[in-house]
Each structure stands twice: as C-alpha cells, then as structure tokens.
C-alpha angles and dihedrals in degrees: 000000000000116000108268117254114248106250122232114274123265131185135177093244096036112030118189129197106255094160130280115289121237113285122250125230120243088261094048091050092052091047095050090049097052095044093050092042090055090054094047095046092044091052092047089050091048089052092053092046088050088051091052088051091246087119119054138184118027120342120181117193127219098205112144096019097075095119098061099066098030089053093048094049088054087057096049134080136222110290101030115125132233126200125168144162132259098301084077116128093094091051093057096051092045093057091053101266113152117258087222092059097045094046089047091055089050091059092041100249130151093247090065123105095257095036094256092296101099105047120193099333104048119056129130141178121194089185092057094039094242114141100190159277104274118205095202111087110250097356097116089059093077090040092052088049086052092054088053089051091054090049086049091046095049093047093234123136098236122128132216116222108205113192125197136149136247092263092053089047089080094058117113098230088064095065090043087055093045090052094049093041091056095042093053096035089236118188099240130134112205108206113196108205097207104190089162102238108059105193087342110306118105119243090240089065098036107041129059090196108039095179095088094186085074096055089101099049097107094051089046092244109147119228142188138204116225138188099249096189092063113072090198093058093046095050087053091052093040090052090048095049092046087052092052093048093046091050086065092249092127131234131359131197121218115193105206108200103209144145134227114212096202132055125286087264135357088270096054112095085195092226089161090081136046124253084230091061094049093049092049092057092043088052099043105030114016104151095219093045092052092058092041092054092046090051090048088052086052091059095256105153125248086232093056090052096049090047086057090048089045092050090048093049089051088055093047092045090052094050090049090053092046091049092055097046103037110107114255116249117277121256093248087060087074094085095041112116087356103080133003 
C-alpha cells in the first residue's frame, strides 16, 4: 500500500477546496445524523444540568466536533479500541455506551459507568472497547500506544484510535509515543482534534508548527489534514488510516480540523474569540446541518428528520431523569476498585 497523500488544508475559518469526499448512502446519512444529534442533544442537556448544579466538577462539552468521532466510528470494526482525553462524552456515546450510564456518571450516581466515582473525565467500557476519558493532558497518548502494542503482540488486526487535542499535541509524551509506535510499527491512529484554541489560546500563538499532520514527520509517520466538520471526509480518512495500520505499516496521524462552539469547559467564558466567529462557523459548516441539508436535498421529509430529533431528545431527557433520581453510591463503595 502506497503512502497516502496529504489532503489539502481546510479550517473552519478558511476552508479550501481539497476535493469532494465520497458520497454517503441514504442509510449512512441517516445514521450519521442520528449519532451526531444524540451527542449534540446530550451535551446540551449536560450543560443545562451543570448550570442547575446537578453536575459538579469539570465538564467539557463536545458541541461542534461531533463529526470527528462519528465519522471515525463509521470507519472502524468490532474490536478496535478508542481512548481520549477529557472532552469525552461524545466518544462514549459514539462507541455505543448508554446515555443513562454516561449521564448518571456525570451526576455522581451509582448507575454511572464508574459507579458515580469517576465523573465527566473518567469513564470506561471494556465491552465497547472504550478505554477512557483521561483528565491529564496528553496522558492517554502513551496509553493508546500501549493498546496498539497489545494488538501487535497478540497478532490481531485491531487498531487503537487515540484522540488528543491541539494543545496536548505539544506534550512530550506524545513524541515518545510516536517514536516507539513507528519503531515497532504499531497499529495506532493518532487523531488530533484541532479545535484551534486548546484551553483558550489560539494555535497561531501556541504552536510553531500549525500543520499538525506533520507532527510525525521526524519519525516517518504519515499524516493527513481532514475537514473535521464533514462526517464523510472523516470516515474516508479514517478508512485510509485504518487500512494503513492493518497492513502492518505502523502508525498514522489524522489532523481533524474542527471547532468547538462552547468554551474549553463550562467555567470558560471564551472571551478569546468573537461571537461573530462562532456564529459564522455554525452557519457555514455545522456538521449536523450539512447532513440535514443533504438529506433534504435527497427528498427526505422535514417530518422524518424531526422524528429523528424527537427520538434522540426522548433518550436524552430519559437519561437526565435517570441521572437525577438514581441513588448515590453507598459510602462503602469508596474503596471498591481503589484498594483491595
């Protein structure tokens, strides 16, 4: 398999024509719409509950970035692993984890995926091959590389999809992981979710090399820039990267050029960018509206699309109700899975 060519750069603010991505079937468009809507509505509800005081601690919302994880999941197969940082609710839902369990963990209830002890940034599901949100910036990159090493050691053809952001891309352990992954030809896709502001500083001020697809160049790791606001482009890039890894070629870097509409966390007023900038991205490139518009053009009725949204809202509302009425964990649970 020849090394893939790097796609033309594309940012939410300055989109360039890198060619049209492969078209989706009607069924793929409908699935992408539903999956992204589930994440969007879930995160909107989580923001509401945080404002009401039902969710404490840190809470980082994924609104605007939905196409990245949904497109990547469409490119993967059963057994592939996912690991990410603290902006993780969308990844959980995309891997098939239940909204009830995720929301209950946010509110610290016993029905949560970590039994109410992990909160927003620390949930896991071995069944869904989701190996966590991680609160320490960049910590998951070395762990995701370890998952790929396990696949390599066992001789299977599973791929570890390791997500991190533009801010985490400057962490030292990222490059140690790159070096080992290329030396050992590990099957890991490093997905850099470049939402352009890290915790609140523009990449133009924080990164000497702003083309994150080139971050593996000194390790001979190929990379590609992807329009992370278009779920079709994400899926196509994910399939290419996964094929590279499964062929024993080693790691691959995908820079997803995306954009978060909310602040870094719920405590961030996001004064480092203008309201006009956010609204322009929402209007021009919203990942959900892109799919919705294509479906309408394909003669899917407005009523059918509203029905999908209504179904998703019902799921999310039910999860919020469950998360507020499920009992808190018993005090005896404090030591479970902590000390033996």
